[in-house]
Short mmCIF file of C-alpha atoms in Angstrom, two decimals:
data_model
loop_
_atom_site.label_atom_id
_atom_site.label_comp_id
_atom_site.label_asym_id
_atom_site.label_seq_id
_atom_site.Cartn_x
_atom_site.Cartn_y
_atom_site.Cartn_z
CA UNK I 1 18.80 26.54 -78.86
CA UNK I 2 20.97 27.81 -75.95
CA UNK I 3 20.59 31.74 -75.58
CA UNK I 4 23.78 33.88 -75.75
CA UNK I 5 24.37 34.94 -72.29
CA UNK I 6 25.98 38.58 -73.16
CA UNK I 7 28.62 39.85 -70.81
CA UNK I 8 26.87 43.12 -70.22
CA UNK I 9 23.23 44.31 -71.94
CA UNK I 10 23.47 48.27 -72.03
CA UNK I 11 19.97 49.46 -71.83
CA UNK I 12 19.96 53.25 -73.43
CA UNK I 13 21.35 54.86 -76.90
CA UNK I 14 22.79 57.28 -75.56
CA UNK I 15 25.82 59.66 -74.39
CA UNK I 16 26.16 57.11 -71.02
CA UNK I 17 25.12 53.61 -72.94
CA UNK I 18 27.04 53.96 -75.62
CA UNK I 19 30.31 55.28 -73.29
CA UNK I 20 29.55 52.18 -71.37
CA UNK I 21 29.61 49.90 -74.94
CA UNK I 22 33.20 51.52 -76.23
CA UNK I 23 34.99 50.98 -72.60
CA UNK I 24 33.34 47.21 -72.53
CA UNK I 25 34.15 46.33 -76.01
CA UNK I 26 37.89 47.68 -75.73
CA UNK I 27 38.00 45.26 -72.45
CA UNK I 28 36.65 42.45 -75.13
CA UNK I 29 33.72 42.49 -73.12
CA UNK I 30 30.23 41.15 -75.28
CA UNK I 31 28.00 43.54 -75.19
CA UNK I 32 23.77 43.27 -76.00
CA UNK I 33 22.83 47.73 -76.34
CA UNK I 34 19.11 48.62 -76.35
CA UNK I 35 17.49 51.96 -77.35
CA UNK I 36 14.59 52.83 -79.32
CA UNK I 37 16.40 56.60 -80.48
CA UNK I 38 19.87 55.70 -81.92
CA UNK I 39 22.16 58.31 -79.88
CA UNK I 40 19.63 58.61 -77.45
CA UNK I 41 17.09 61.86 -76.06
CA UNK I 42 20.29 64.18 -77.29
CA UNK I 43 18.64 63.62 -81.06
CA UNK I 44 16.28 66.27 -79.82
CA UNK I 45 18.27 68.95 -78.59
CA UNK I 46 19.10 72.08 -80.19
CA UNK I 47 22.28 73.47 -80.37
CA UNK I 48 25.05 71.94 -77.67
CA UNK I 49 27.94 74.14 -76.69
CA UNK I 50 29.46 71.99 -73.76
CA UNK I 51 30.70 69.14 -75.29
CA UNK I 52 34.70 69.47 -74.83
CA UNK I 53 36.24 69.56 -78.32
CA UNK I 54 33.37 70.63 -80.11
CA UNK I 55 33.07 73.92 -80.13
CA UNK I 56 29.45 74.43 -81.08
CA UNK I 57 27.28 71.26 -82.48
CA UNK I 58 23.75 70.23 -82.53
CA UNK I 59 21.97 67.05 -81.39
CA UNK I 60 21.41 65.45 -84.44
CA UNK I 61 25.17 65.49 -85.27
CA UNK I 62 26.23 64.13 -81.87
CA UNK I 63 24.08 61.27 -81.79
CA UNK I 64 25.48 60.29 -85.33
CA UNK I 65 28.81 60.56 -84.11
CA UNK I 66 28.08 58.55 -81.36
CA UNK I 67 26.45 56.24 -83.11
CA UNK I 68 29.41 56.09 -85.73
CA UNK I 69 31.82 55.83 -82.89
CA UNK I 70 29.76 52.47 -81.43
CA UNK I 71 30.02 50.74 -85.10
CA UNK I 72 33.68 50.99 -84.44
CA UNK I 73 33.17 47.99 -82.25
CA UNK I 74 30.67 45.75 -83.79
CA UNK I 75 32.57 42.32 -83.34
CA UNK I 76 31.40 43.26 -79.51
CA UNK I 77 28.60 45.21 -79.50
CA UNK I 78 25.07 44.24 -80.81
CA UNK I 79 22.35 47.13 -80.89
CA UNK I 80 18.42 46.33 -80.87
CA UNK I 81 16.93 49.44 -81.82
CA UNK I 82 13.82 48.93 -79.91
CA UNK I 83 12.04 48.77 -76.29
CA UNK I 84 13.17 47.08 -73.19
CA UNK I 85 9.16 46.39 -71.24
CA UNK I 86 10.93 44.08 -68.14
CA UNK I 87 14.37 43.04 -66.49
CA UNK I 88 14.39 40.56 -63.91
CA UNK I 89 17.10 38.61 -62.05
CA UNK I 90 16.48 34.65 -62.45
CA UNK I 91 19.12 33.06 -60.52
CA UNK I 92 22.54 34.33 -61.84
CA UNK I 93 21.51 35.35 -64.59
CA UNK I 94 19.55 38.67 -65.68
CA UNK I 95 16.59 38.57 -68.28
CA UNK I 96 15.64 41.03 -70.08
CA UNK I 97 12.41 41.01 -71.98
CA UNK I 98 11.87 43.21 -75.56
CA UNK I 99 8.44 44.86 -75.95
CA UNK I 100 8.10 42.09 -78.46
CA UNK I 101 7.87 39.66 -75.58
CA UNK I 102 11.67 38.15 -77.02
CA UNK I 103 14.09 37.53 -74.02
CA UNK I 104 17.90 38.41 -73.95
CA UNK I 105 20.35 36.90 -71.10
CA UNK I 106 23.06 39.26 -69.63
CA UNK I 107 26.04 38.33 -66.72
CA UNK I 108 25.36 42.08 -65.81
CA UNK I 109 23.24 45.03 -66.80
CA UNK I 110 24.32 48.71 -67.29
CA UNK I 111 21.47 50.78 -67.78
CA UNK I 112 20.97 53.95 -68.71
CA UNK I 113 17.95 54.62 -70.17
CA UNK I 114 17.09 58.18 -69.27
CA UNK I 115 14.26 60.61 -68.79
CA UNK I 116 11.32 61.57 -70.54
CA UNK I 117 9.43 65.30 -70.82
CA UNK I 118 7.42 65.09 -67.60
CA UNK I 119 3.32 65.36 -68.33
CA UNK I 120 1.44 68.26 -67.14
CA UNK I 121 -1.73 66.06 -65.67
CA UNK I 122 -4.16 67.84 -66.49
CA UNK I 123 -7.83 66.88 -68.41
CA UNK I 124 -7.16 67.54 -72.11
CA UNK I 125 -3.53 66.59 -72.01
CA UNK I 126 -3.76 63.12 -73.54
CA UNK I 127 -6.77 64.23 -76.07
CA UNK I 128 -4.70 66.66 -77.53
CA UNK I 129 -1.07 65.39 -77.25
CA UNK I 130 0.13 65.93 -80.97
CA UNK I 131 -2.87 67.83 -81.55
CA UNK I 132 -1.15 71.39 -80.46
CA UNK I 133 0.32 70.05 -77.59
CA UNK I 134 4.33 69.07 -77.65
CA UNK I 135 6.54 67.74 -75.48
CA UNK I 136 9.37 68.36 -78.12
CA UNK I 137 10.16 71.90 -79.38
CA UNK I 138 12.85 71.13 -81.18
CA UNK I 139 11.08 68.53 -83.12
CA UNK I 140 7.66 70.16 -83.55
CA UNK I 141 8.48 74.16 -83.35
CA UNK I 142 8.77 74.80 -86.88
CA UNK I 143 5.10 73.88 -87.30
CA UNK I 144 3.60 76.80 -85.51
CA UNK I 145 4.79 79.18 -88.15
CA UNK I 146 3.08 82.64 -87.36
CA UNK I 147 0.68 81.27 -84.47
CA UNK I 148 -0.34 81.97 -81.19
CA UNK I 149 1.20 79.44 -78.66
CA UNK I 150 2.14 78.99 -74.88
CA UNK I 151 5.21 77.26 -72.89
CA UNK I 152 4.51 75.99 -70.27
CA UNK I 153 7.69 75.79 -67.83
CA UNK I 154 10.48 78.66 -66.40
CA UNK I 155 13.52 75.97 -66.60
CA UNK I 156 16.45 75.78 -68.87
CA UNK I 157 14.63 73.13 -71.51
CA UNK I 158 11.26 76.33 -71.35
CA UNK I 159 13.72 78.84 -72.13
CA UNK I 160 15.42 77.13 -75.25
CA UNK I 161 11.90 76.30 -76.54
CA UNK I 162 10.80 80.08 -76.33
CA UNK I 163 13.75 80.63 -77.91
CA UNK I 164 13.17 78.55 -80.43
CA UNK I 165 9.52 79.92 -81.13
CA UNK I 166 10.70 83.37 -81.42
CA UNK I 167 11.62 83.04 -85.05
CA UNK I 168 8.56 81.08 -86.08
CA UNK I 169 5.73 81.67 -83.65
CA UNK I 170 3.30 84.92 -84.08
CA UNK I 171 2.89 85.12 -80.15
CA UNK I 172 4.26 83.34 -77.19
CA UNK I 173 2.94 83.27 -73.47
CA UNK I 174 5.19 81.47 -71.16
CA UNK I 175 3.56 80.11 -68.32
CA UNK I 176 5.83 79.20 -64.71
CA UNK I 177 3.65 78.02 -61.92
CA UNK I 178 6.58 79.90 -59.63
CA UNK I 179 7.00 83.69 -59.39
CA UNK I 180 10.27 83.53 -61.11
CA UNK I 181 12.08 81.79 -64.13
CA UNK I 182 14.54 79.10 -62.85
CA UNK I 183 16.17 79.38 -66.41
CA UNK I 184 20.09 80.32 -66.71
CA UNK I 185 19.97 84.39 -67.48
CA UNK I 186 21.57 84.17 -70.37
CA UNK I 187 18.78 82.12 -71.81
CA UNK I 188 16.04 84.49 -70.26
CA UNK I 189 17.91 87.53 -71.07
CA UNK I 190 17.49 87.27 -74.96
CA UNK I 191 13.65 86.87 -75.13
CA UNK I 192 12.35 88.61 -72.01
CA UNK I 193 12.25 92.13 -73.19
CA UNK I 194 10.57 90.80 -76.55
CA UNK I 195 7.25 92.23 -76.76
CA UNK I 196 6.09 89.07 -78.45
CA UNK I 197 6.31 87.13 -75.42
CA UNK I 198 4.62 87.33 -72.84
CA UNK I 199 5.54 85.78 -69.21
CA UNK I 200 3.38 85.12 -66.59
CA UNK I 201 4.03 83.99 -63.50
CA UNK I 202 2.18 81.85 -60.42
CA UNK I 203 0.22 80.48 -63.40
CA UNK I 204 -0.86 76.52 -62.36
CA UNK I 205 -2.43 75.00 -65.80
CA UNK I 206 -5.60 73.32 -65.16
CA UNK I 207 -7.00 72.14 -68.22
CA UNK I 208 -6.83 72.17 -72.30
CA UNK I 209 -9.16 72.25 -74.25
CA UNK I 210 -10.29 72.32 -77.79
CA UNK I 211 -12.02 70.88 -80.90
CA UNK I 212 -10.10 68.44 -83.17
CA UNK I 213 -6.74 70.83 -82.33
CA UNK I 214 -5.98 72.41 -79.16
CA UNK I 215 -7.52 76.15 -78.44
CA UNK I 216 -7.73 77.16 -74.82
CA UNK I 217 -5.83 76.78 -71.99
CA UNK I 218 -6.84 77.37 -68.65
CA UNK I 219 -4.94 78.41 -66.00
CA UNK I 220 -5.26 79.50 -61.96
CA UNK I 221 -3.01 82.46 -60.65
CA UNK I 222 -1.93 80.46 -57.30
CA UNK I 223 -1.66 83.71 -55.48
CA UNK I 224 -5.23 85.05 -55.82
CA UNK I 225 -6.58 81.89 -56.65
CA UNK I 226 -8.44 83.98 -60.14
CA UNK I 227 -9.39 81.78 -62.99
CA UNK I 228 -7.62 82.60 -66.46
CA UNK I 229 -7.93 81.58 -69.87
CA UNK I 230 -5.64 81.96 -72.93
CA UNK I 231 -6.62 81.28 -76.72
CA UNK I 232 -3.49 79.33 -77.83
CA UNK I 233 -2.96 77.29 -81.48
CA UNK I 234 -0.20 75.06 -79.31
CA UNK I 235 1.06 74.21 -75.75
CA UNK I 236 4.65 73.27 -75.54
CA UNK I 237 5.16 71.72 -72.18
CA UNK I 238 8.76 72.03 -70.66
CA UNK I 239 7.95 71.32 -66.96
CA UNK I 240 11.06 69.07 -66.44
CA UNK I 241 11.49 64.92 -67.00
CA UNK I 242 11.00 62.24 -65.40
CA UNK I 243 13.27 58.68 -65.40
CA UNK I 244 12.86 55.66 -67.56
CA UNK I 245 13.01 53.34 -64.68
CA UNK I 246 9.53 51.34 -65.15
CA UNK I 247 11.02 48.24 -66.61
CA UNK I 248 13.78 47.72 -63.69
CA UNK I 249 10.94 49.19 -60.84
CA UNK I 250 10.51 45.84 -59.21
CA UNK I 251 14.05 44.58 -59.46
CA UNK I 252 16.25 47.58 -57.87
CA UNK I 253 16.24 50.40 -55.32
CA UNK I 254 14.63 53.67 -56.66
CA UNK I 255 14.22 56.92 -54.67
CA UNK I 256 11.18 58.61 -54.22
CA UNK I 257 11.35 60.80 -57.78
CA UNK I 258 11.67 56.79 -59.55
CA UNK I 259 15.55 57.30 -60.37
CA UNK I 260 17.83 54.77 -59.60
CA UNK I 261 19.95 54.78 -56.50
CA UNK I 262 23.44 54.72 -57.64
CA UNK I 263 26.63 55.35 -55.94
CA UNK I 264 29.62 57.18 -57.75
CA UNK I 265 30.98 53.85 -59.80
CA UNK I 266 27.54 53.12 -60.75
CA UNK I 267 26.33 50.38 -58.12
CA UNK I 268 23.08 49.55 -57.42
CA UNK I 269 21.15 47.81 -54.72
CA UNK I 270 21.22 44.58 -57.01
CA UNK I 271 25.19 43.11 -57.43
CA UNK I 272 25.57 42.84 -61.31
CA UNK I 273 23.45 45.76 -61.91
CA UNK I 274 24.73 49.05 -62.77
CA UNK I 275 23.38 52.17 -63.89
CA UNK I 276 24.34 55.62 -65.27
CA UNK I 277 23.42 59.02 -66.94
CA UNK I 278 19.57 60.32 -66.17
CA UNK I 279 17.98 57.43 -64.94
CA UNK I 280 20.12 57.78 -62.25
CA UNK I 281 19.94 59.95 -58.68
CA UNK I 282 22.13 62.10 -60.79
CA UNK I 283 22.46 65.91 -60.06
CA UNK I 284 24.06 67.25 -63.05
CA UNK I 285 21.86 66.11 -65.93
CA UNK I 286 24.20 66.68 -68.51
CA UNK I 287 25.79 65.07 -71.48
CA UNK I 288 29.32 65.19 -70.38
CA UNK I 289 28.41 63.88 -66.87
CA UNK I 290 26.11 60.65 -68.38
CA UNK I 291 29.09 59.97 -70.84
CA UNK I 292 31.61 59.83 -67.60
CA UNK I 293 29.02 57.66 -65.64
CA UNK I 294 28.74 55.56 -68.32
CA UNK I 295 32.57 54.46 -68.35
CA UNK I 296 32.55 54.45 -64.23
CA UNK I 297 29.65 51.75 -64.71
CA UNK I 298 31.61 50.27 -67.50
CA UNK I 299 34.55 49.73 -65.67
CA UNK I 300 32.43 48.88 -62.37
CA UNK I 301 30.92 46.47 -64.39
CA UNK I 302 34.33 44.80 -65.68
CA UNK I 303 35.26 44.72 -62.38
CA UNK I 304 32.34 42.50 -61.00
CA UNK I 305 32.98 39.92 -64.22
CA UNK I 306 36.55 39.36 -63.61
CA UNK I 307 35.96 39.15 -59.66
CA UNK I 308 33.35 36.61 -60.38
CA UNK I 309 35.60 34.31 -62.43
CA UNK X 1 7.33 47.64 -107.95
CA UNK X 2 9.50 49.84 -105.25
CA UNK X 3 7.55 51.24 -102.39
CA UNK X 4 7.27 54.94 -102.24
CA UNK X 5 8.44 56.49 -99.47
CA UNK X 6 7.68 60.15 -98.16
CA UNK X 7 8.66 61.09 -94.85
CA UNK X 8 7.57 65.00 -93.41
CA UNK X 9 10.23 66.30 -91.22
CA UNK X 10 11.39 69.33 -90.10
CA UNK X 11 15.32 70.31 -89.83
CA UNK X 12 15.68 69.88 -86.24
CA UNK X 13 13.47 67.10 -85.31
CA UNK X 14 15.69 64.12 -83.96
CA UNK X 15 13.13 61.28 -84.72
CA UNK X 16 13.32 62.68 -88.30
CA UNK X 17 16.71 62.46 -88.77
CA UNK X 18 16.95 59.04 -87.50
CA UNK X 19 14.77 57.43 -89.43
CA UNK X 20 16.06 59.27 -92.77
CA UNK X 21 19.59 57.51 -91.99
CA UNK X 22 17.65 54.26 -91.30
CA UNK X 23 16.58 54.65 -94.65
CA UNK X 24 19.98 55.50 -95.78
CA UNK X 25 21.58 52.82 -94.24
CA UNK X 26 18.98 50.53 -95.78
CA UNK X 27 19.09 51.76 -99.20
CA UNK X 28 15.25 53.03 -99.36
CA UNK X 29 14.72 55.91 -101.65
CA UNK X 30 12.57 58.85 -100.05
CA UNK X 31 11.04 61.68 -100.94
CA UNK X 32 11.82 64.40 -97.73
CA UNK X 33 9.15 66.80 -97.17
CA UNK X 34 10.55 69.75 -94.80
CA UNK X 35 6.84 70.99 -93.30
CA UNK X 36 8.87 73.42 -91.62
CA UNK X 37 9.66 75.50 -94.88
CA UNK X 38 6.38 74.07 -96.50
CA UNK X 39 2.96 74.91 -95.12
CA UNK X 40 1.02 73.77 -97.60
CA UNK X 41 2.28 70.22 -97.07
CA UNK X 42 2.60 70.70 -93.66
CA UNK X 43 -1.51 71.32 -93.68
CA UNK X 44 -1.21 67.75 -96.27
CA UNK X 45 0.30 65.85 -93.22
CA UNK X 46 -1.92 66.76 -90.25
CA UNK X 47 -5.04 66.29 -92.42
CA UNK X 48 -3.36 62.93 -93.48
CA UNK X 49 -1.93 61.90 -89.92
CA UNK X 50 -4.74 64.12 -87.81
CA UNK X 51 -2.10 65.00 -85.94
CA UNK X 52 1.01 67.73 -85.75
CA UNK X 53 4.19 65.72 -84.31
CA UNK X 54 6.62 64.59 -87.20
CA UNK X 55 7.88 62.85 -88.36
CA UNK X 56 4.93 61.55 -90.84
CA UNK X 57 6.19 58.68 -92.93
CA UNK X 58 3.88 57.56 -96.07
CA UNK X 59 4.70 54.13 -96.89
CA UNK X 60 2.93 53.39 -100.33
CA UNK X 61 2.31 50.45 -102.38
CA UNK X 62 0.24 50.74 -105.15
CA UNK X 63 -3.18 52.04 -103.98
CA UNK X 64 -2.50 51.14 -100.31
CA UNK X 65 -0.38 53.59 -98.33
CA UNK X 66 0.80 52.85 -94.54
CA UNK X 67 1.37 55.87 -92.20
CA UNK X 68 3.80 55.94 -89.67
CA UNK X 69 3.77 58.68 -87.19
CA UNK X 70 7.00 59.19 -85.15
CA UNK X 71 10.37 57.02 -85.37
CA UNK X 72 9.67 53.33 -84.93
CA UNK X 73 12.71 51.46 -86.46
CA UNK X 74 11.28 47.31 -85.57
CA UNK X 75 8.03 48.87 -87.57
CA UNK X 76 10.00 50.79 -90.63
CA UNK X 77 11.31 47.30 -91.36
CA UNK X 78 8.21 45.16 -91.16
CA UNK X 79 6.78 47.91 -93.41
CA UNK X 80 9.39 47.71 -95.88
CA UNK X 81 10.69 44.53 -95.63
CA UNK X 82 13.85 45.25 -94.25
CA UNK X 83 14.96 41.66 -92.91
CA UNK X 84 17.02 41.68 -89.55
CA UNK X 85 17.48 45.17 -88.61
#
């Protein structure tokens, strides 16, 4: 049997692959659209309050919508919900392998597969990951109902996650390995004055420990160099993300953080590649900013197809 | 006879929530168990799972039961044998 060789396969479920999918499929382009989270990492977000037209929403109800808006255009666009382990570039043609070892043939590739919560790196991380420790506060705060927990992280995604354990946790230390919180003050000004919480600063985590849950974390003030500990029921790790860029490592240019290199329009180093939204060099991370990528690379991608004719 | 399917979720968890309309979409009946709201079966699902991240989903069938921990569409279908999704 001859494989379909798709116009485009969109790698990423969310705000920038399924932008990219709706501009494609309106140019009656076929599209293949990979992603293991349907509507992608903003699932997990709280409440949003910068999507134009909106007003105020939530995660949950974006990614439906965007996933209701992609069925529009189902005579174009087939979804996989599921892993993409390997693309590679075998004459003209790119192949892109599922983490079911089944292969899928694209004229071009748009992908947008995002970031993941950065790992803190530490000894005790990966033996009690899900065992107190959470790399999703939204997902996992309401479980800590009355307990004693840290957050680790002064950023933005930190700062909504304290905010989020102030109704439900009994006690909250927030740990930044800096001597101030990088958050936006209107996040940090409605918890910081909370005697609940407790911030400390210049704290580097160094290890976690516990028996079959998570119960200590130790830390190192990086000033004096003193050796801390703190009883904690869970660790909530907000320390920043890091790009999904492991299956496409080999085939295109990457800078040194392991984000693509993409210009404005969405080019890569590889002609018939194109990328957008967080797996990109991209400053803003932002929904509204991986949704506008997404088109540019849509368009960018249109482009190449028609030129290639 | 029908499998029975429980999932444990909280209200906010993304993962949750797309499985639940995988299920919806699929026509599976499920029993939705918010361990946010419900400690005592949120202590039911970490000593069943041995761990804390949801969601949890209990996939039985007579005496045997399948856990699934997190949101794993390609396995949801195997487990319930949803063809082609």
């Amino acid at each position: 049997m001859v494989k379909k060789n798709y116009d485009i396969i969109i790698v990423g479920y969310g705000p920038a692959g399924v932008t990219a999918a709706i501009y494609a499929a309106r140019k009656k382009l076929s599209v293949l659209l990979f992603g293991e989270l349907p509507g992608g990492e903003v699932r997990n977000s709280g409440e949003i309050e910068n999507w134009p037209g909106d007003g105020v929403t939530d995660g949950n109800t974006l990614a439906q919508k965007l996933v209701d808006h992609l069925k529009l255009h189902e005579d174009m666009v087939a979804v996989e919900v599921k892993k993409v382990a390997r693309i590679e570039k075998r004459d003209d043609v790119f192949v892109c392998t599922g983490a079911d070892g089944k292969e899928y043939q694209g004229k071009t590739v748009i992908y947008t597969a995002g970031r993941r919560p950065r790992q803190l790196g530490v000894p005790g991380e990966d033996s009690f990951r899900n065992r107190g420790i959470t790399y999703c506060a939204t997902c996992d705060a309401p479980l800590f109902q009355g307990k004693t927990v840290a957050v680790v992280g002064g950023g933005n995604t930190a700062a909504e996650a304290v905010i989020m354990l102030q109704k439900i946790a009994g006690k909250i230390y927030l740990l930044q390995n800096l001597e101030e919180l990088t958050a936006d003050p209107v996040l940090v000004d409605s918890f910081i004055n909370d005697p609940k919480i407790s911030a400390i600063f210049n704290a580097q985590v160094e290890e976690l420990g516990g028996e079959v849950m998570v119960k200590k974390l130790d830390y190192k003030d990086v000033k004096t160099n003193e050796k801390k500990s703190l009883e904690v029921e869970g660790v909530f790790v907000a320390i920043g993300a890091i790009p999904n860029t492991e299956p496409v490592k080999d085939l295109i240019k990457l800078n040194r953080f392991g984000a693509i290199e993409a210009d404005r329009y969405g080019v890569t180093s590889v002609p018939g590649f194109f990328a957008a939204g967080d797996a990109t060099n991209i400053r803003d991370a932002q929904i509204i900013v991986a949704a506008g990528q997404g088109c540019s690379a849509a368009l960018s991608a249109g482009d190449y197809l028609v030129r290639k004719q | 006879m029908a499998k029975q399917v429980t999932i444990y979720s909280t209200q906010t968890c993304g993962y949750c929530k797309a499985a639940k309309e995988f299920f919806q979409a699929n026509n599976v009946a499920f029993e939705d168990i918010d361990v946010g709201l419900n400690q005592e079966k949120a202590r039911e699902m970490i000593e069943k799972s041995g761990q804390m991240g949801v969601p949890v989903i209990a996939i039985k069938d007579g005496d045997q039961e399948e856990l699934i921990i997190g949101f794993d569409q390609a396995r949801l279908a195997k487990a319930l044998g949803i063809a082609g999704a």
